[in-house]
């Protein structure tokens, strides 16, 4: 009973850790998680998966984990500043981030800042690429990042983590889980204090006025009956950052952000022909911006989303099923740049799938309606062939869309209420072979994007968003992992490689901000309670304008770490950017050089 009261009281905490509670409300937008097991297995063709045990020791945020462990491109406006994922030449607003079935992309600007999400926010992190990401709705044109808390899955009851790093970084995190009979719950939180002050001698630059403070806490409470499972989950965060400017400009502007998400889920227990899920959610977000040297807000905005989602799956036979989903939501948004506006959307999705011998297939189609009358149609067709238990050949055709953000539509001066939804079409062929200790996967894709939104200067001297940009391109991706036991030692090798050629159809040139090559290679040796790891990340140069006249140099980063564990304790020390290379992820915004970090973690098993 004490544990139950503790969980309930955690939901009622007013969140008065920050003084600006009223001005820091927060968050979300359009897309929902379809929890159908056959589809999840099909999606494994294009997925990175991370769990609590595979979190990088130097990672405090979702951005850190993805940048240090994959070959995905991160677009980041300075160290610790706004960051998003770019997949297959698409912008960060074309990757949807989902937490326990709730979309996190902001209705205001259309994307999620990965530097504001804690790595301990969920038990499992999955990154999907390809056409089947249309299951996650608007904003998932290139892929989706899915965060899940698995209440009833086996997990350590307590995890505590202390982190210390160069440039004045401090990090504290804890997570508690408990199961008793039909009840289960979790609670966790973290706090990050980062002075973020570093020097770039060759550029005569000091990254000053870049301090960031942020915290988050989340909790969940669940109950299982014989037929139904109920879950109530929440997540809240606050972020306070100073924006340092660029190599040629100085700034000490301040940005406050807040996020609150609450979701109630009821779903049937597995084991019956009929499976259903129902969700009710309330989410809100806010931001407040202060110019350098002033305490008077120069920018402020907020958005509130309410949603109701229903999903059903029916197994016609042992190897055939169909599914359907209805998603209704209302978004209320306003800012100092535009007055209050409301968007109500209804999305319907239906599909079917099956398996016969070595063949598997899945297909789905959906449409969305909202007040302005546009109804983007989406869909995918997936087929796979397994010549044996360790191999799989697959083909995936899909299309998706993204609705314009509130800033695109209504920002004054410059917004364009006549914008059309962005569209994309994608084809992917993949081959995967592997087993318990090793696997290799190769994928080839071709994608077309239409009606992409770009802000352009007009005759009135103002910048306006227009549906002007169309892109097309192709590429290949390779992923692999190999585990080897040699005597008392264990080795693990992994690699991710991306090659892509994306073209701006308007200019005939290569698409700006899109490198042609990216890779991430890593190796780890471990023996008993000791482990040592080394990784190498490479990103080629990319152009920064539509006519390919200016560009940003590529970079090579070497990282290393050593870990010692005993009982439930684990001590890790590492260094990123060993050779102190200068690099930028966005023009004029240098990233730090050689960076040392350490962490102490305790897991009570």
Coordinates of C-alpha atoms in Angstrom, one line a residue:
X1 CA 0.0 0.0 0.0
X2 CA 2.9 2.4 0.7
X3 CA 4.3 1.7 -2.7
X4 CA 0.9 2.5 -4.3
X5 CA 0.6 5.8 -2.4
X6 CA 4.1 6.7 -3.5
X7 CA 3.3 6.2 -7.1
X8 CA 0.1 8.2 -6.9
X9 CA 1.8 11.1 -5.0
X10 CA 4.5 11.3 -7.7
X11 CA 1.8 12.2 -10.2
X12 CA 0.6 15.0 -8.0
X13 CA 3.9 16.7 -7.5
X14 CA 3.3 20.3 -8.7
X15 CA 6.7 20.5 -10.4
X16 CA 7.8 23.6 -8.5
X17 CA 11.5 22.9 -9.1
X18 CA 11.5 26.0 -11.4
X19 CA 10.3 29.5 -10.6
X20 CA 8.7 29.9 -14.1
X21 CA 6.1 27.1 -13.8
X22 CA 3.3 29.1 -15.5
X23 CA 5.4 30.1 -18.5
X24 CA 6.8 26.7 -19.0
X25 CA 3.9 24.6 -20.1
X26 CA 4.5 22.0 -22.8
X27 CA 4.1 19.8 -25.7
X28 CA 3.1 17.7 -28.7
X29 CA 1.9 17.0 -32.2
X30 CA 0.5 14.5 -34.5
X31 CA 1.3 10.8 -34.6
X32 CA 0.5 7.6 -32.7
X33 CA 2.2 4.3 -32.0
X34 CA 0.5 1.2 -33.5
X35 CA 1.4 -1.7 -31.2
X36 CA 0.8 -4.6 -33.5
X37 CA 3.4 -7.4 -33.1
X38 CA 3.6 -8.6 -36.7
X39 CA 4.2 -5.0 -37.8
X40 CA 6.9 -4.6 -35.2
X41 CA 8.7 -7.7 -36.5
X42 CA 8.5 -6.3 -40.0
X43 CA 9.8 -2.9 -38.9
X44 CA 12.9 -4.6 -37.5
X45 CA 14.3 -4.5 -41.1
X46 CA 15.2 -0.9 -40.5
X47 CA 15.8 -0.2 -36.8
X48 CA 18.4 0.6 -34.2
X49 CA 17.5 -0.7 -30.7
X50 CA 18.9 0.5 -27.4
X51 CA 18.0 -0.6 -23.8
X52 CA 19.1 0.4 -20.3
X53 CA 22.1 -1.9 -20.6
X54 CA 23.3 -0.4 -23.9
X55 CA 23.2 3.3 -22.9
X56 CA 26.5 5.0 -23.7
X57 CA 28.3 6.0 -20.5
X58 CA 28.9 9.5 -21.9
X59 CA 25.3 10.1 -22.9
X60 CA 23.0 12.3 -20.8
X61 CA 20.4 13.1 -23.5
X62 CA 18.8 11.3 -26.4
X63 CA 21.0 13.4 -28.8
X64 CA 24.2 12.0 -27.1
X65 CA 23.1 8.4 -27.4
X66 CA 22.2 8.6 -31.1
X67 CA 25.3 10.7 -32.0
X68 CA 27.8 8.4 -30.2
X69 CA 26.2 5.1 -31.1
X70 CA 24.9 5.4 -34.7
X71 CA 25.8 6.9 -38.1
X72 CA 22.7 9.0 -38.2
X73 CA 23.2 12.7 -38.9
X74 CA 22.6 15.2 -36.1
X75 CA 21.9 18.8 -36.9
X76 CA 22.8 20.8 -33.8
X77 CA 23.0 24.6 -33.4
X78 CA 25.9 24.5 -31.1
X79 CA 26.9 22.2 -28.2
X80 CA 23.9 21.4 -26.1
X81 CA 21.6 23.6 -28.2
X82 CA 18.6 22.6 -30.4
X83 CA 19.3 19.3 -32.0
X84 CA 17.4 16.9 -34.4
X85 CA 18.0 13.8 -36.5
X86 CA 18.3 14.0 -40.3
X87 CA 17.7 10.7 -42.0
X88 CA 18.1 10.0 -45.8
X89 CA 18.4 13.7 -46.6
X90 CA 15.3 14.8 -44.8
X91 CA 15.1 17.6 -42.2
X92 CA 14.7 17.0 -38.5
X93 CA 11.0 17.9 -38.7
X94 CA 10.6 14.8 -40.9
X95 CA 11.5 12.4 -38.0
X96 CA 8.7 11.8 -35.5
X97 CA 9.6 11.2 -31.8
X98 CA 7.1 9.1 -29.9
X99 CA 7.0 8.4 -26.2
X100 CA 4.7 5.5 -25.0
X101 CA 2.4 6.1 -27.9
X102 CA 2.4 9.9 -27.7
X103 CA 4.1 12.1 -30.4
X104 CA 6.6 14.6 -29.1
X105 CA 7.2 16.8 -32.2
X106 CA 6.2 20.3 -31.4
X107 CA 3.1 21.8 -33.2
X108 CA 4.9 25.2 -33.1
X109 CA 8.0 24.3 -35.1
X110 CA 7.4 20.7 -36.2
X111 CA 10.3 19.0 -34.5
X112 CA 11.7 17.7 -31.2
X113 CA 14.8 19.0 -29.5
X114 CA 16.8 15.9 -28.6
X115 CA 18.9 17.8 -26.2
X116 CA 15.9 18.3 -23.9
X117 CA 15.1 14.5 -23.6
X118 CA 16.8 12.4 -21.0
X119 CA 18.4 9.1 -22.0
X120 CA 16.7 7.5 -19.0
X121 CA 13.2 8.6 -20.1
X122 CA 12.4 5.1 -21.4
X123 CA 13.5 1.5 -21.0
X124 CA 13.8 1.0 -24.7
X125 CA 14.8 3.2 -27.6
X126 CA 14.1 2.3 -31.2
X127 CA 15.0 4.2 -34.4
X128 CA 13.0 3.3 -37.5
X129 CA 13.9 4.2 -41.1
X130 CA 11.9 3.7 -44.3
X131 CA 8.4 3.8 -45.7
X132 CA 6.7 1.8 -42.9
X133 CA 7.3 4.7 -40.5
X134 CA 4.1 6.1 -41.9
X135 CA 2.4 4.1 -39.1
X136 CA 3.5 7.0 -36.9
X137 CA 1.6 9.6 -38.9
X138 CA 2.4 13.2 -39.7
X139 CA 6.1 14.1 -39.3
X140 CA 7.5 10.6 -39.9
X141 CA 8.3 11.1 -43.5
X142 CA 11.9 9.9 -43.0
X143 CA 11.6 7.8 -39.9
X144 CA 10.6 7.6 -36.2
X145 CA 12.3 7.5 -32.8
X146 CA 10.2 5.4 -30.4
X147 CA 10.7 5.5 -26.6
X148 CA 8.9 2.9 -24.5
X149 CA 8.5 2.1 -20.8
X150 CA 7.9 -1.6 -20.3
X151 CA 6.2 -1.8 -16.9
X152 CA 6.0 -5.6 -16.7
X153 CA 9.3 -6.5 -18.4
X154 CA 12.1 -7.9 -16.2
X155 CA 14.3 -5.0 -15.1
X156 CA 16.5 -4.0 -12.1
X157 CA 14.4 -2.4 -9.4
X158 CA 16.8 0.5 -8.9
X159 CA 19.4 2.4 -11.1
X160 CA 21.4 5.4 -9.8
X161 CA 23.9 7.2 -12.0
X162 CA 26.3 10.1 -11.3
X163 CA 28.2 11.8 -14.1
X164 CA 31.0 14.3 -14.4
X165 CA 32.5 15.8 -17.5
X166 CA 34.8 18.4 -18.8
X167 CA 33.6 22.0 -19.4
X168 CA 31.7 22.0 -16.2
X169 CA 29.2 19.2 -16.8
X170 CA 27.4 17.5 -13.9
X171 CA 24.6 14.9 -14.2
X172 CA 22.5 13.0 -11.6
X173 CA 19.9 10.4 -12.6
X174 CA 17.9 7.7 -10.8
X175 CA 15.1 5.2 -11.8
X176 CA 13.0 3.0 -9.6
X177 CA 10.8 0.1 -10.7
X178 CA 8.5 -2.2 -8.7
X179 CA 6.1 -5.0 -9.4
X180 CA 3.8 -6.6 -6.9
X181 CA 1.0 -9.0 -7.9
X182 CA -1.2 -7.3 -10.5
X183 CA 0.4 -3.9 -9.9
X184 CA 3.5 -2.4 -11.4
X185 CA 5.1 1.0 -11.5
X186 CA 8.2 3.1 -12.1
X187 CA 9.5 6.6 -11.2
X188 CA 12.6 8.3 -12.3
X189 CA 14.3 11.6 -12.9
X190 CA 17.5 13.4 -13.7
X191 CA 19.2 16.8 -13.4
X192 CA 21.8 18.2 -15.7
X193 CA 24.0 21.2 -14.9
X194 CA 26.4 22.1 -17.7
X195 CA 28.5 25.3 -17.8
X196 CA 29.3 24.4 -21.4
X197 CA 32.4 26.7 -21.5
X198 CA 35.2 25.6 -23.9
X199 CA 37.9 27.2 -26.0
X200 CA 38.8 26.8 -29.7
X201 CA 42.4 28.2 -29.9
X202 CA 42.7 27.9 -33.7
X203 CA 39.6 30.1 -34.1
X204 CA 40.3 32.4 -31.2
X205 CA 36.9 31.5 -29.8
X206 CA 35.5 30.9 -26.4
X207 CA 32.1 29.3 -26.0
X208 CA 30.9 31.5 -23.2
X209 CA 27.3 32.4 -22.1
X210 CA 26.2 28.8 -23.0
X211 CA 25.2 27.4 -19.6
X212 CA 22.3 25.0 -19.5
X213 CA 20.2 23.6 -16.7
X214 CA 17.5 21.0 -17.2
X215 CA 15.7 18.4 -15.3
X216 CA 13.0 15.8 -16.0
X217 CA 11.0 13.3 -14.1
X218 CA 8.6 10.6 -15.2
X219 CA 6.4 8.0 -13.5
X220 CA 3.9 5.3 -14.4
X221 CA 1.4 3.1 -12.6
X222 CA -0.2 0.0 -14.1
X223 CA -2.7 -2.7 -13.2
X224 CA -3.4 -6.0 -14.9
X225 CA -6.7 -7.9 -14.7
X226 CA -7.3 -11.2 -16.3
X227 CA -8.3 -9.6 -19.6
X228 CA -7.2 -5.9 -19.5
X229 CA -4.2 -3.9 -18.7
X230 CA -4.4 -0.2 -17.5
X231 CA -1.5 2.2 -17.4
X232 CA -1.3 5.9 -16.3
X233 CA 2.0 7.5 -17.3
X234 CA 3.5 11.0 -17.2
X235 CA 6.6 12.9 -18.1
X236 CA 7.6 16.5 -17.2
X237 CA 10.7 18.5 -18.0
X238 CA 12.2 22.0 -17.8
X239 CA 15.1 23.5 -19.6
X240 CA 16.9 26.8 -19.1
X241 CA 19.7 27.5 -21.7
X242 CA 21.8 30.5 -22.6
X243 CA 22.4 30.7 -26.4
X244 CA 26.1 31.5 -27.2
X245 CA 25.9 32.9 -30.7
X246 CA 28.3 31.9 -33.5
X247 CA 32.0 32.3 -34.4
X248 CA 31.4 35.9 -35.6
X249 CA 28.6 37.0 -33.3
X250 CA 28.2 37.1 -29.6
X251 CA 25.1 36.4 -27.7
X252 CA 23.7 35.7 -24.2
X253 CA 20.1 35.2 -25.1
X254 CA 18.1 32.9 -22.9
X255 CA 15.6 30.2 -23.8
X256 CA 13.2 28.6 -21.3
X257 CA 11.3 25.5 -22.3
X258 CA 8.9 23.2 -20.6
X259 CA 7.1 20.0 -21.4
X260 CA 4.2 18.0 -19.8
X261 CA 2.7 14.8 -21.1
X262 CA 0.1 12.6 -19.5
X263 CA -1.4 9.4 -21.1
X264 CA -3.9 6.8 -19.9
X265 CA -3.8 3.5 -21.8
X266 CA -6.1 0.5 -21.6
X267 CA -5.4 -2.5 -23.7
X268 CA -6.4 -6.2 -23.9
X269 CA -3.9 -8.8 -22.7
X270 CA -2.3 -10.9 -25.4
X271 CA -3.5 -14.4 -26.2
X272 CA -6.9 -13.8 -27.8
X273 CA -7.9 -13.3 -31.4
X274 CA -9.1 -9.8 -30.7
X275 CA -6.6 -7.3 -29.5
X276 CA -7.5 -3.6 -28.8
X277 CA -5.8 -0.5 -27.4
X278 CA -7.4 2.8 -26.3
X279 CA -5.5 5.9 -25.3
X280 CA -6.5 9.3 -23.8
X281 CA -3.7 11.9 -23.6
X282 CA -3.1 15.5 -22.6
X283 CA 0.1 17.2 -23.5
X284 CA 1.3 20.8 -23.4
X285 CA 4.5 22.7 -24.2
X286 CA 5.8 26.3 -23.9
X287 CA 8.8 28.4 -24.5
X288 CA 10.0 31.9 -23.4
X289 CA 12.8 33.7 -25.2
X290 CA 14.8 36.7 -23.8
X291 CA 17.1 38.8 -25.9
X292 CA 20.7 39.4 -24.6
X293 CA 20.8 41.7 -21.6
X294 CA 17.0 41.9 -20.9
X295 CA 14.6 40.3 -18.5
X296 CA 11.6 41.2 -20.7
X297 CA 10.4 38.3 -22.9
X298 CA 10.8 39.0 -26.6
X299 CA 9.2 35.7 -27.6
X300 CA 6.7 33.4 -26.0
X301 CA 4.5 30.5 -27.2
X302 CA 2.5 27.5 -26.0
X303 CA 0.6 24.6 -27.5
X304 CA -1.9 22.2 -25.8
X305 CA -2.9 18.9 -27.4
X306 CA -5.7 16.6 -26.4
X307 CA -6.0 13.2 -28.2
X308 CA -8.1 10.1 -28.2
X309 CA -6.8 7.0 -30.0
X310 CA -8.4 3.6 -30.6
X311 CA -6.7 0.6 -32.2
X312 CA -7.9 -2.9 -32.9
X313 CA -6.2 -6.0 -34.3
X314 CA -8.0 -9.3 -35.2
X315 CA -6.3 -12.6 -36.1
X316 CA -8.4 -14.2 -38.8
X317 CA -6.2 -17.3 -38.7
X318 CA -2.9 -18.3 -37.1
X319 CA -0.9 -16.5 -39.9
X320 CA -3.3 -13.7 -41.0
X321 CA -4.6 -10.6 -39.3
X322 CA -6.1 -7.2 -40.0
X323 CA -6.0 -4.0 -38.0
X324 CA -7.5 -0.5 -37.8
X325 CA -6.9 2.7 -36.0
X326 CA -8.8 6.0 -35.4
X327 CA -6.9 9.0 -34.0
X328 CA -8.7 12.2 -33.0
X329 CA -6.9 15.2 -31.7
X330 CA -7.3 18.9 -31.0
X331 CA -4.3 21.3 -30.8
X332 CA -4.6 24.8 -29.3
X333 CA -1.6 27.0 -30.0
X334 CA -0.6 30.7 -29.6
X335 CA 2.5 32.8 -29.4
X336 CA 3.6 36.5 -29.4
X337 CA 4.0 36.2 -33.2
X338 CA 0.5 35.0 -33.8
X339 CA -2.8 34.9 -31.9
X340 CA -4.7 31.8 -30.8
X341 CA -5.3 29.1 -33.4
X342 CA -6.9 25.7 -33.3
X343 CA -6.3 22.6 -35.4
X344 CA -8.6 19.5 -35.2
X345 CA -7.5 16.4 -37.0
X346 CA -9.0 12.9 -37.6
X347 CA -6.8 10.1 -38.9
X348 CA -8.1 6.7 -40.0
X349 CA -5.8 3.8 -40.8
X350 CA -6.6 0.2 -41.8
X351 CA -4.4 -2.7 -43.0
X352 CA -3.8 -6.4 -43.1
X353 CA -1.0 -8.9 -43.1
X354 CA -0.1 -12.5 -43.1
X355 CA 2.5 -15.2 -43.5
X356 CA 2.6 -18.4 -45.6
X357 CA 5.6 -20.6 -45.5
X358 CA 8.7 -18.4 -46.1
X359 CA 6.6 -15.5 -47.3
X360 CA 5.4 -12.5 -45.2
X361 CA 3.4 -9.5 -46.3
X362 CA 1.9 -6.3 -44.6
X363 CA 0.0 -3.5 -46.1
X364 CA -1.9 -0.4 -44.8
X365 CA -3.6 2.7 -46.0
X366 CA -4.7 5.8 -44.2
X367 CA -6.1 9.3 -44.6
X368 CA -6.3 12.5 -42.5
X369 CA -8.9 15.2 -42.3
X370 CA -8.7 18.6 -40.8
X371 CA -10.5 21.9 -41.0
X372 CA -8.7 23.3 -44.1
X373 CA -10.0 20.3 -46.1
X374 CA -6.8 18.7 -47.2
X375 CA -6.8 14.9 -46.9
X376 CA -3.3 13.4 -47.5
X377 CA -3.4 9.8 -48.4
X378 CA -0.7 7.5 -47.0
X379 CA 0.1 3.9 -47.3
X380 CA 2.7 1.2 -47.6
X381 CA 3.2 -2.3 -49.0
X382 CA 5.7 -4.6 -47.4
X383 CA 6.8 -8.1 -48.5
X384 CA 9.5 -10.4 -47.2
X385 CA 10.9 -13.8 -48.1
X386 CA 12.9 -16.0 -45.7
X387 CA 15.0 -18.6 -47.6
X388 CA 16.1 -20.0 -44.2
X389 CA 15.9 -19.1 -40.5
X390 CA 18.8 -16.7 -40.6
X391 CA 18.1 -14.8 -43.8
X392 CA 15.4 -12.3 -44.9
X393 CA 14.9 -10.4 -48.2
X394 CA 12.4 -7.6 -48.1
X395 CA 10.8 -4.9 -50.2
X396 CA 9.0 -1.9 -48.8
X397 CA 7.0 0.8 -50.7
X398 CA 5.5 3.7 -48.7
X399 CA 4.3 7.3 -48.7
X400 CA 3.7 9.7 -45.9
X401 CA 3.1 13.5 -45.2
X402 CA 3.7 16.3 -42.7
X403 CA 1.3 19.0 -41.9
X404 CA 2.7 22.6 -41.8
X405 CA 3.6 23.8 -38.3
X406 CA 1.8 26.7 -36.7
X407 CA 4.9 28.8 -37.2
X408 CA 4.8 28.1 -40.9
X409 CA 1.1 29.0 -41.2
X410 CA 0.6 31.9 -38.9
X411 CA 3.9 33.5 -37.9
X412 CA 3.6 37.3 -38.2
X413 CA 5.0 38.8 -40.3
X414 CA 5.6 36.1 -42.9
X415 CA 3.3 33.1 -42.2
X416 CA 1.5 31.5 -45.1
X417 CA -1.9 30.0 -44.3
X418 CA -2.1 28.5 -47.9
X419 CA 0.7 26.0 -47.4
X420 CA 0.0 22.4 -48.5
X421 CA 1.2 19.4 -46.5
X422 CA 4.6 18.0 -47.4
X423 CA 4.6 14.6 -49.1
X424 CA 7.1 11.8 -49.7
X425 CA 7.3 8.5 -51.6
X426 CA 9.9 5.9 -50.8
X427 CA 11.0 2.4 -52.0
X428 CA 13.4 0.2 -50.0
X429 CA 15.0 -3.2 -50.7
X430 CA 16.9 -4.9 -47.9
X431 CA 18.7 -8.1 -47.0
X432 CA 19.5 -9.3 -43.5
X433 CA 21.4 -12.4 -42.4
X434 CA 22.4 -13.3 -38.9
X435 CA 21.8 -15.1 -35.7
X436 CA 22.4 -14.8 -32.0
X437 CA 26.1 -13.7 -32.2
X438 CA 26.3 -11.9 -35.6
X439 CA 24.2 -10.2 -38.2
X440 CA 24.7 -8.0 -41.3
X441 CA 22.0 -5.9 -43.0
X442 CA 22.2 -4.0 -46.3
X443 CA 19.4 -1.7 -47.6
X444 CA 19.0 0.3 -50.7
X445 CA 16.4 3.1 -51.0
X446 CA 15.0 5.6 -53.4
X447 CA 12.9 8.6 -52.2
X448 CA 11.0 11.5 -53.6
X449 CA 9.8 14.5 -51.6
X450 CA 7.2 17.0 -52.8
X451 CA 5.8 20.3 -51.6
X452 CA 8.7 20.7 -49.1
X453 CA 8.4 24.0 -47.1
X454 CA 11.2 26.5 -47.4
X455 CA 11.3 30.1 -46.0
X456 CA 12.3 32.4 -48.9
X457 CA 12.7 36.2 -49.2
X458 CA 9.9 37.9 -51.1
X459 CA 9.4 41.3 -52.9
X460 CA 8.0 42.9 -49.8
X461 CA 11.4 42.3 -48.1
X462 CA 10.1 39.7 -45.7
X463 CA 10.7 35.9 -45.5
X464 CA 7.7 33.7 -46.3
X465 CA 7.3 29.9 -46.2
X466 CA 6.3 28.4 -49.6
X467 CA 5.9 24.9 -51.0
X468 CA 8.8 25.3 -53.4
X469 CA 11.3 22.6 -52.7
X470 CA 11.2 19.1 -54.2
X471 CA 14.0 16.6 -53.8
X472 CA 14.8 13.1 -55.0
X473 CA 17.6 10.7 -54.3
X474 CA 18.9 7.3 -53.5
X475 CA 21.4 5.6 -51.2
X476 CA 22.5 2.6 -49.3
X477 CA 22.9 1.6 -45.7
X478 CA 24.9 -1.2 -44.1
X479 CA 24.7 -2.3 -40.5
X480 CA 26.4 -5.2 -38.7
X481 CA 27.5 -6.7 -35.4
X482 CA 29.7 -9.6 -34.4
X483 CA 30.3 -11.1 -31.0
X484 CA 33.2 -13.4 -30.3
X485 CA 34.2 -15.4 -27.2
X486 CA 38.0 -16.2 -27.1
X487 CA 38.9 -18.0 -23.9
X488 CA 38.0 -15.7 -21.0
X489 CA 37.8 -12.6 -23.2
X490 CA 34.8 -11.4 -25.2
X491 CA 34.9 -9.1 -28.2
X492 CA 32.1 -7.1 -29.8
X493 CA 32.4 -5.4 -33.2
X494 CA 29.7 -3.2 -34.7
X495 CA 29.4 -0.8 -37.6
X496 CA 26.9 1.5 -39.3
X497 CA 27.5 3.0 -42.8
X498 CA 25.4 5.4 -44.9
X499 CA 25.9 6.5 -48.5
X500 CA 23.3 8.8 -50.0
X501 CA 22.9 11.1 -53.1
X502 CA 20.0 13.5 -52.6
X503 CA 19.3 16.2 -55.2
X504 CA 17.5 19.5 -55.0
X505 CA 15.2 19.2 -58.0
X506 CA 14.7 23.0 -58.1
X507 CA 18.4 23.7 -58.7
X508 CA 19.6 20.4 -60.0
X509 CA 22.3 20.5 -57.3
X510 CA 23.1 18.3 -54.3
X511 CA 20.7 19.0 -51.4
X512 CA 22.2 21.4 -48.9
X513 CA 23.0 20.1 -45.4
X514 CA 23.2 16.5 -46.6
X515 CA 26.6 14.7 -46.3
X516 CA 27.2 11.9 -48.8
X517 CA 28.9 9.5 -46.4
X518 CA 28.5 8.8 -42.7
X519 CA 29.7 5.9 -40.6
X520 CA 30.2 4.7 -37.1
X521 CA 32.5 1.8 -36.2
X522 CA 33.1 0.4 -32.7
X523 CA 35.0 -2.4 -30.9
X524 CA 34.8 -3.5 -27.3
X525 CA 37.0 -6.0 -25.4
X526 CA 35.8 -7.3 -22.0
X527 CA 37.0 -9.8 -19.5
X528 CA 35.3 -10.5 -16.2
X529 CA 34.7 -7.1 -14.7
X530 CA 36.8 -5.0 -17.1
X531 CA 35.9 -3.6 -20.5
X532 CA 37.7 -1.3 -23.0
X533 CA 36.1 0.2 -26.1
X534 CA 37.0 2.3 -29.1
X535 CA 34.8 3.9 -31.7
X536 CA 35.3 6.0 -34.9
X537 CA 32.7 8.4 -36.3
X538 CA 33.0 10.0 -39.8
X539 CA 30.8 12.5 -41.6
X540 CA 31.8 13.8 -45.0
X541 CA 31.5 17.5 -46.1
X542 CA 28.1 19.0 -47.1
X543 CA 27.0 22.1 -48.9
X544 CA 25.2 24.9 -47.0
X545 CA 23.5 26.6 -49.9
X546 CA 21.1 25.6 -52.7
X547 CA 23.7 26.4 -55.5
X548 CA 26.5 24.4 -53.8
X549 CA 28.8 27.4 -53.5
X550 CA 29.6 27.1 -49.8
X551 CA 30.2 24.0 -47.7
X552 CA 31.1 22.7 -44.3
X553 CA 34.1 20.4 -43.9
X554 CA 33.6 16.9 -42.7
X555 CA 35.0 15.4 -39.6
X556 CA 36.5 12.3 -38.1
X557 CA 36.1 11.6 -34.4
X558 CA 37.8 8.9 -32.3
X559 CA 36.3 8.0 -28.9
X560 CA 37.5 5.6 -26.2
X561 CA 36.4 4.4 -22.8
X562 CA 37.3 2.0 -20.0
X563 CA 34.8 0.4 -17.6
X564 CA 35.2 -1.5 -14.3
X565 CA 32.3 -3.3 -12.7
X566 CA 31.8 -5.2 -9.5
X567 CA 28.6 -6.4 -8.0
X568 CA 26.0 -3.8 -9.0
X569 CA 28.6 -1.0 -9.3
X570 CA 30.1 0.2 -12.5
X571 CA 32.7 2.9 -13.0
X572 CA 33.4 4.3 -16.5
X573 CA 35.9 6.9 -17.7
X574 CA 36.3 8.0 -21.3
X575 CA 37.4 10.6 -23.8
X576 CA 35.6 11.8 -26.9
X577 CA 37.3 13.4 -29.8
X578 CA 40.7 12.0 -28.7
X579 CA 42.7 13.9 -31.3
X580 CA 41.0 17.2 -30.5
X581 CA 39.7 17.8 -34.0
X582 CA 37.9 21.0 -34.8
X583 CA 34.4 20.4 -36.3
X584 CA 31.0 21.9 -36.8
X585 CA 27.6 20.3 -37.2
X586 CA 26.0 23.6 -38.4
X587 CA 28.0 26.5 -39.9
X588 CA 29.6 29.0 -37.5
X589 CA 28.7 26.9 -34.4
X590 CA 31.8 25.0 -33.3
X591 CA 31.6 21.8 -31.2
X592 CA 34.0 21.1 -28.3
X593 CA 37.4 19.5 -28.8
X594 CA 38.8 16.8 -26.6
X595 CA 36.2 15.9 -23.9
X596 CA 36.8 13.8 -20.8
X597 CA 33.9 12.3 -18.8
X598 CA 33.3 9.8 -16.0
X599 CA 30.3 8.1 -14.5
X600 CA 29.5 6.0 -11.5
X601 CA 26.4 3.7 -11.8
X602 CA 24.8 1.4 -9.3
X603 CA 22.2 -1.2 -10.3
X604 CA 20.4 -3.0 -7.5
X605 CA 19.5 -6.4 -8.8

